[in-house]
Amino acid sequence: MMRKCVVLFGLLLTACSPDAAPTVSTAETPAYTAPPVALAVQAGGSGDLVIEGRAGPDERVRVIQLDGTAHGVTADAEGGFAISVPGGTRADRLFNLSVDRSGQSVSSDGWLFSSGAAPERAVMLRLGGASLPVGPAPLLAVVDMDGGGGVAVSGLADPGVTVAVGVDGERRGSVTAGPDGRWSLVLTSTLAQGPHQITASVGERRDSRDVVLVQQTPSAALESASVDGAIRVAWILPGGGSQTTWILLP
């Protein structure tokens, strides 16, 4: 069963690769249409998991779970959609989010992970970069570490503000939050495994967390655990190795 899950996970990663997305348009080509985006994950009234997001108007939207189960809806005239996934909200879920566009399957930028411990704090797991919070999140929301000690951080702020990032009292860079308030930064130097204090600041506002960064090697395609006020997610990469993601809880 584990081998089957690993193979399927690799297929999901391949389906979500950047090559599947449309290229940026020029003046002579039609306007660029963005990949689908997950905006929120929450428990539905019947106990199902509800994924809300944005796609193109009237596009067919689909999510595929790690076990191969697929669910789909048609986006409304403004591109909004809500997909109800049965099975309750207490289990960890991993989804490939995609749309059918001109005969192609166009996937979102990453793989949507919903933790059974806190489904409303879903993240988009992204290979070799910063995983991004989905829905409401703190200023400092997610930390990623790869096998080589590379670290990325992300969170949610007001759109357009400058977010400064520090590690162990030393400033490590700054970044401008996007139109949706999400921001991410890949540190320019690696960190040693072990405890670190990571800080995100906007003016006088400061969010600081102590995180024990230890790269995990999962025995299955994906494993999660609650550790020190965070949900730690270890996941296998398609080319080998693994990446570890910490979802920072209040």
mmCIF file of C-alpha atoms in Angstrom:
data_model
loop_
_atom_site.group_PDB
_atom_site.id
_atom_site.type_symbol
_atom_site.label_atom_id
_atom_site.label_comp_id
_atom_site.label_asym_id
_atom_site.label_seq_id
_atom_site.Cartn_x
_atom_site.Cartn_y
_atom_site.Cartn_z
ATOM 1 C CA MET A 1 0.000 0.000 0.000
ATOM 2 C CA MET A 2 2.815 2.419 0.826
ATOM 3 C CA ARG A 3 4.417 1.866 -2.587
ATOM 4 C CA LYS A 4 1.090 2.526 -4.297
ATOM 5 C CA CYS A 5 0.692 5.782 -2.343
ATOM 6 C CA VAL A 6 4.232 6.903 -3.188
ATOM 7 C CA VAL A 7 3.698 6.266 -6.900
ATOM 8 C CA LEU A 8 0.376 8.119 -6.882
ATOM 9 C CA PHE A 9 1.931 10.994 -4.946
ATOM 10 C CA GLY A 10 4.629 11.229 -7.623
ATOM 11 C CA LEU A 11 1.947 11.369 -10.303
ATOM 12 C CA LEU A 12 0.228 14.195 -8.429
ATOM 13 C CA LEU A 13 3.518 16.084 -8.258
ATOM 14 C CA THR A 14 4.072 15.625 -11.986
ATOM 15 C CA ALA A 15 0.546 16.792 -12.758
ATOM 16 C CA CYS A 16 1.203 19.926 -10.715
ATOM 17 C CA SER A 17 4.516 20.792 -12.363
ATOM 18 C CA PRO A 18 4.930 24.357 -13.720
ATOM 19 C CA ASP A 19 5.045 22.985 -17.284
ATOM 20 C CA ALA A 20 1.319 22.197 -16.984
ATOM 21 C CA ALA A 21 0.422 25.878 -16.557
ATOM 22 C CA PRO A 22 -0.131 28.261 -19.489
ATOM 23 C CA THR A 23 2.680 30.619 -20.425
ATOM 24 C CA VAL A 24 2.483 34.385 -20.038
ATOM 25 C CA SER A 25 0.851 36.024 -23.027
ATOM 26 C CA THR A 26 2.249 38.656 -25.393
ATOM 27 C CA ALA A 27 0.423 41.460 -27.192
ATOM 28 C CA GLU A 28 -0.323 39.062 -30.058
ATOM 29 C CA THR A 29 -1.768 36.258 -27.895
ATOM 30 C CA PRO A 30 -4.838 35.967 -25.683
ATOM 31 C CA ALA A 31 -4.657 37.283 -22.136
ATOM 32 C CA TYR A 32 -2.943 35.066 -19.560
ATOM 33 C CA THR A 33 -5.342 33.087 -17.398
ATOM 34 C CA ALA A 34 -4.014 32.158 -13.978
ATOM 35 C CA PRO A 35 -4.060 28.602 -12.611
ATOM 36 C CA PRO A 36 -6.798 27.738 -10.106
ATOM 37 C CA VAL A 37 -6.300 29.037 -6.564
ATOM 38 C CA ALA A 38 -7.542 27.636 -3.261
ATOM 39 C CA LEU A 39 -8.788 30.469 -1.026
ATOM 40 C CA ALA A 40 -10.104 28.610 2.014
ATOM 41 C CA VAL A 41 -10.610 25.140 3.467
ATOM 42 C CA GLN A 42 -13.189 24.576 6.173
ATOM 43 C CA ALA A 43 -15.590 22.099 7.694
ATOM 44 C CA GLY A 44 -18.984 21.971 5.987
ATOM 45 C CA GLY A 45 -22.324 21.711 7.727
ATOM 46 C CA SER A 46 -22.526 17.959 7.145
ATOM 47 C CA GLY A 47 -18.992 17.326 8.387
ATOM 48 C CA ASP A 48 -17.493 17.289 4.910
ATOM 49 C CA LEU A 49 -14.403 19.250 3.954
ATOM 50 C CA VAL A 50 -15.182 22.256 1.746
ATOM 51 C CA ILE A 51 -12.519 23.706 -0.553
ATOM 52 C CA GLU A 52 -13.291 27.207 -1.833
ATOM 53 C CA GLY A 53 -11.327 28.944 -4.528
ATOM 54 C CA ARG A 54 -11.095 30.815 -7.789
ATOM 55 C CA ALA A 55 -10.691 29.620 -11.366
ATOM 56 C CA GLY A 56 -11.799 30.839 -14.782
ATOM 57 C CA PRO A 57 -15.496 31.581 -15.379
ATOM 58 C CA ASP A 58 -17.526 28.389 -15.887
ATOM 59 C CA GLU A 59 -14.414 26.186 -15.838
ATOM 60 C CA ARG A 60 -14.579 22.601 -14.657
ATOM 61 C CA VAL A 61 -12.600 22.326 -11.405
ATOM 62 C CA ARG A 62 -11.358 19.048 -9.950
ATOM 63 C CA VAL A 63 -9.525 17.856 -6.839
ATOM 64 C CA ILE A 64 -7.814 14.460 -6.701
ATOM 65 C CA GLN A 65 -6.983 12.919 -3.338
ATOM 66 C CA LEU A 66 -3.892 10.852 -2.604
ATOM 67 C CA ASP A 67 -5.948 7.648 -2.898
ATOM 68 C CA GLY A 68 -7.056 8.638 -6.410
ATOM 69 C CA THR A 69 -10.585 9.734 -5.480
ATOM 70 C CA ALA A 70 -11.685 12.729 -7.549
ATOM 71 C CA HIS A 71 -14.353 15.376 -6.955
ATOM 72 C CA GLY A 72 -15.370 18.172 -9.295
ATOM 73 C CA VAL A 73 -17.650 21.159 -9.785
ATOM 74 C CA THR A 74 -18.168 23.873 -12.369
ATOM 75 C CA ALA A 75 -17.053 27.349 -11.357
ATOM 76 C CA ASP A 76 -19.651 30.107 -11.485
ATOM 77 C CA ALA A 77 -19.724 32.973 -13.970
ATOM 78 C CA GLU A 78 -17.129 34.872 -11.903
ATOM 79 C CA GLY A 79 -14.827 31.889 -11.426
ATOM 80 C CA GLY A 80 -15.742 31.103 -7.829
ATOM 81 C CA PHE A 81 -16.116 27.484 -6.750
ATOM 82 C CA ALA A 82 -16.716 25.343 -3.667
ATOM 83 C CA ILE A 83 -15.989 21.612 -3.709
ATOM 84 C CA SER A 84 -17.403 19.439 -0.940
ATOM 85 C CA VAL A 85 -15.240 16.405 -0.136
ATOM 86 C CA PRO A 86 -16.937 13.698 1.958
ATOM 87 C CA GLY A 87 -15.222 11.689 4.653
ATOM 88 C CA GLY A 88 -15.010 14.129 7.544
ATOM 89 C CA THR A 89 -12.413 16.721 8.490
ATOM 90 C CA ARG A 90 -10.320 14.807 11.042
ATOM 91 C CA ALA A 91 -8.050 13.064 8.548
ATOM 92 C CA ASP A 92 -5.035 14.545 6.795
ATOM 93 C CA ARG A 93 -5.809 15.189 3.122
ATOM 94 C CA LEU A 94 -3.622 15.938 0.123
ATOM 95 C CA PHE A 95 -5.157 17.228 -3.109
ATOM 96 C CA ASN A 96 -4.148 18.054 -6.646
ATOM 97 C CA LEU A 97 -6.305 21.050 -7.626
ATOM 98 C CA SER A 98 -6.757 21.518 -11.371
ATOM 99 C CA VAL A 99 -9.031 22.829 -14.117
ATOM 100 C CA ASP A 100 -9.782 21.573 -17.611
ATOM 101 C CA ARG A 101 -8.738 24.308 -20.018
ATOM 102 C CA SER A 102 -8.688 23.962 -23.814
ATOM 103 C CA GLY A 103 -8.129 20.224 -23.586
ATOM 104 C CA GLN A 104 -5.373 20.568 -20.985
ATOM 105 C CA SER A 105 -5.321 19.928 -17.261
ATOM 106 C CA VAL A 106 -3.908 23.058 -15.597
ATOM 107 C CA SER A 107 -2.903 22.619 -11.965
ATOM 108 C CA SER A 108 -2.520 25.039 -9.090
ATOM 109 C CA ASP A 109 0.881 26.176 -7.858
ATOM 110 C CA GLY A 110 1.485 23.347 -5.391
ATOM 111 C CA TRP A 111 -0.423 20.551 -3.645
ATOM 112 C CA LEU A 112 -3.179 21.426 -1.241
ATOM 113 C CA PHE A 113 -2.676 19.893 2.203
ATOM 114 C CA SER A 114 -5.395 19.953 4.859
ATOM 115 C CA SER A 115 -4.470 18.775 8.343
ATOM 116 C CA GLY A 116 -6.989 16.789 10.328
ATOM 117 C CA ALA A 117 -5.827 18.706 13.413
ATOM 118 C CA ALA A 118 -6.576 22.135 11.878
ATOM 119 C CA PRO A 119 -8.224 21.942 8.416
ATOM 120 C CA GLU A 120 -8.772 25.716 8.345
ATOM 121 C CA ARG A 121 -4.965 26.166 8.318
ATOM 122 C CA ALA A 122 -4.470 24.423 5.000
ATOM 123 C CA VAL A 123 -1.329 25.123 2.976
ATOM 124 C CA MET A 124 -0.155 24.768 -0.599
ATOM 125 C CA LEU A 125 2.928 22.530 -0.419
ATOM 126 C CA ARG A 126 5.461 23.724 -2.975
ATOM 127 C CA LEU A 127 8.513 21.823 -4.164
ATOM 128 C CA GLY A 128 11.843 23.526 -3.407
ATOM 129 C CA GLY A 129 10.271 26.747 -2.144
ATOM 130 C CA ALA A 130 7.948 28.280 0.386
ATOM 131 C CA SER A 131 4.667 26.549 1.058
ATOM 132 C CA LEU A 132 1.861 29.118 1.222
ATOM 133 C CA PRO A 133 -1.000 29.532 3.704
ATOM 134 C CA VAL A 134 -4.539 29.084 2.398
ATOM 135 C CA GLY A 135 -7.258 31.149 4.048
ATOM 136 C CA PRO A 136 -6.826 33.040 7.341
ATOM 137 C CA ALA A 137 -3.296 32.843 8.757
ATOM 138 C CA PRO A 138 -0.917 34.767 11.022
ATOM 139 C CA LEU A 139 1.836 37.096 9.849
ATOM 140 C CA LEU A 140 4.332 34.238 10.228
ATOM 141 C CA ALA A 141 2.477 31.111 9.168
ATOM 142 C CA VAL A 142 4.663 28.458 7.490
ATOM 143 C CA VAL A 143 8.311 27.335 7.548
ATOM 144 C CA ASP A 144 9.886 24.879 5.074
ATOM 145 C CA MET A 145 13.215 23.048 5.218
ATOM 146 C CA ASP A 146 14.802 20.740 2.656
ATOM 147 C CA GLY A 147 17.449 18.064 3.099
ATOM 148 C CA GLY A 148 20.290 20.499 2.387
ATOM 149 C CA GLY A 149 19.289 22.992 5.077
ATOM 150 C CA GLY A 150 17.539 25.401 2.723
ATOM 151 C CA VAL A 151 14.763 27.259 4.520
ATOM 152 C CA ALA A 152 11.776 29.276 3.306
ATOM 153 C CA VAL A 153 9.117 31.143 5.283
ATOM 154 C CA SER A 154 5.713 32.582 4.427
ATOM 155 C CA GLY A 155 2.667 34.213 5.966
ATOM 156 C CA LEU A 156 -0.190 36.643 5.550
ATOM 157 C CA ALA A 157 -0.060 40.439 5.894
ATOM 158 C CA ASP A 158 -1.842 43.456 4.430
ATOM 159 C CA PRO A 159 -1.446 43.697 0.653
ATOM 160 C CA GLY A 160 1.590 45.656 -0.485
ATOM 161 C CA VAL A 161 3.354 46.006 2.870
ATOM 162 C CA THR A 162 7.021 45.183 3.377
ATOM 163 C CA VAL A 163 7.679 42.165 5.585
ATOM 164 C CA ALA A 164 11.100 41.858 7.236
ATOM 165 C CA VAL A 165 12.318 38.378 8.174
ATOM 166 C CA GLY A 166 14.841 37.598 10.890
ATOM 167 C CA VAL A 167 16.467 34.437 12.218
ATOM 168 C CA ASP A 168 18.043 34.262 15.681
ATOM 169 C CA GLY A 169 18.050 38.048 15.980
ATOM 170 C CA GLU A 170 19.692 38.653 12.589
ATOM 171 C CA ARG A 171 17.783 40.196 9.688
ATOM 172 C CA ARG A 172 17.712 37.797 6.737
ATOM 173 C CA GLY A 173 15.795 39.781 4.140
ATOM 174 C CA SER A 174 12.512 41.458 3.275
ATOM 175 C CA VAL A 175 9.702 40.971 0.780
ATOM 176 C CA THR A 176 6.556 42.788 -0.372
ATOM 177 C CA ALA A 177 3.232 41.075 0.327
ATOM 178 C CA GLY A 178 1.195 40.337 -2.778
ATOM 179 C CA PRO A 179 -2.264 41.652 -3.700
ATOM 180 C CA ASP A 180 -3.854 38.911 -1.580
ATOM 181 C CA GLY A 181 -1.548 39.653 1.365
ATOM 182 C CA ARG A 182 0.429 36.435 1.057
ATOM 183 C CA TRP A 183 4.212 36.711 1.186
ATOM 184 C CA SER A 184 7.106 34.265 1.036
ATOM 185 C CA LEU A 185 10.872 34.436 1.294
ATOM 186 C CA VAL A 186 13.585 31.850 0.610
ATOM 187 C CA LEU A 187 16.616 32.479 2.833
ATOM 188 C CA THR A 188 19.830 33.088 0.907
ATOM 189 C CA SER A 189 21.886 30.863 3.219
ATOM 190 C CA THR A 190 21.182 27.505 4.828
ATOM 191 C CA LEU A 191 20.399 26.881 8.485
ATOM 192 C CA ALA A 192 21.774 24.157 10.721
ATOM 193 C CA GLN A 193 19.216 21.722 12.074
ATOM 194 C CA GLY A 194 18.079 22.510 15.590
ATOM 195 C CA PRO A 195 16.201 25.285 17.463
ATOM 196 C CA HIS A 196 15.871 28.688 15.807
ATOM 197 C CA GLN A 197 13.897 31.840 16.489
ATOM 198 C CA ILE A 198 12.179 33.054 13.311
ATOM 199 C CA THR A 199 10.598 36.502 13.165
ATOM 200 C CA ALA A 200 8.399 38.358 10.672
ATOM 201 C CA SER A 201 7.857 42.097 11.165
ATOM 202 C CA VAL A 202 5.766 44.815 9.546
ATOM 203 C CA GLY A 203 6.513 48.178 11.162
ATOM 204 C CA GLU A 204 5.824 47.775 14.876
ATOM 205 C CA ARG A 205 3.950 44.533 14.323
ATOM 206 C CA ARG A 206 6.084 41.477 15.099
ATOM 207 C CA ASP A 207 5.399 37.738 14.990
ATOM 208 C CA SER A 208 8.167 35.589 16.482
ATOM 209 C CA ARG A 209 8.270 31.809 16.864
ATOM 210 C CA ASP A 210 10.760 29.303 18.254
ATOM 211 C CA VAL A 211 10.931 26.345 15.873
ATOM 212 C CA VAL A 212 13.077 23.209 16.108
ATOM 213 C CA LEU A 213 14.071 22.688 12.481
ATOM 214 C CA VAL A 214 14.825 19.004 11.999
ATOM 215 C CA GLN A 215 14.483 17.537 8.519
ATOM 216 C CA GLN A 216 12.233 14.466 8.610
ATOM 217 C CA THR A 217 12.262 11.423 6.311
ATOM 218 C CA PRO A 218 8.717 10.035 6.076
ATOM 219 C CA SER A 219 8.146 6.294 5.881
ATOM 220 C CA ALA A 220 5.108 6.896 3.654
ATOM 221 C CA ALA A 221 4.328 9.473 0.967
ATOM 222 C CA LEU A 222 3.356 12.031 3.586
ATOM 223 C CA GLU A 223 3.372 12.093 7.387
ATOM 224 C CA SER A 224 2.273 14.752 9.858
ATOM 225 C CA ALA A 225 2.620 15.238 13.612
ATOM 226 C CA SER A 226 1.771 17.919 16.172
ATOM 227 C CA VAL A 227 5.019 19.317 17.637
ATOM 228 C CA ASP A 228 5.676 22.396 19.803
ATOM 229 C CA GLY A 229 2.669 24.447 18.693
ATOM 230 C CA ALA A 230 2.962 23.479 15.036
ATOM 231 C CA ILE A 231 1.875 20.796 12.589
ATOM 232 C CA ARG A 232 4.977 19.246 11.045
ATOM 233 C CA VAL A 233 4.456 17.712 7.614
ATOM 234 C CA ALA A 234 7.154 15.559 6.013
ATOM 235 C CA TRP A 235 6.610 14.696 2.372
ATOM 236 C CA ILE A 236 8.482 12.780 -0.308
ATOM 237 C CA LEU A 237 9.818 14.614 -3.374
ATOM 238 C CA PRO A 238 9.311 13.109 -6.837
ATOM 239 C CA GLY A 239 13.037 12.903 -7.607
ATOM 240 C CA GLY A 240 13.967 11.490 -4.208
ATOM 241 C CA GLY A 241 14.547 13.048 -0.828
ATOM 242 C CA SER A 242 11.968 14.888 1.220
ATOM 243 C CA GLN A 243 10.869 18.318 2.394
ATOM 244 C CA THR A 244 9.509 19.242 5.817
ATOM 245 C CA THR A 245 6.863 21.904 6.390
ATOM 246 C CA TRP A 246 5.834 23.430 9.709
ATOM 247 C CA ILE A 247 2.353 24.982 9.900
ATOM 248 C CA LEU A 248 2.628 27.394 12.832
ATOM 249 C CA LEU A 249 -0.456 27.418 15.078
ATOM 250 C CA PRO A 250 -1.559 30.247 17.426
#
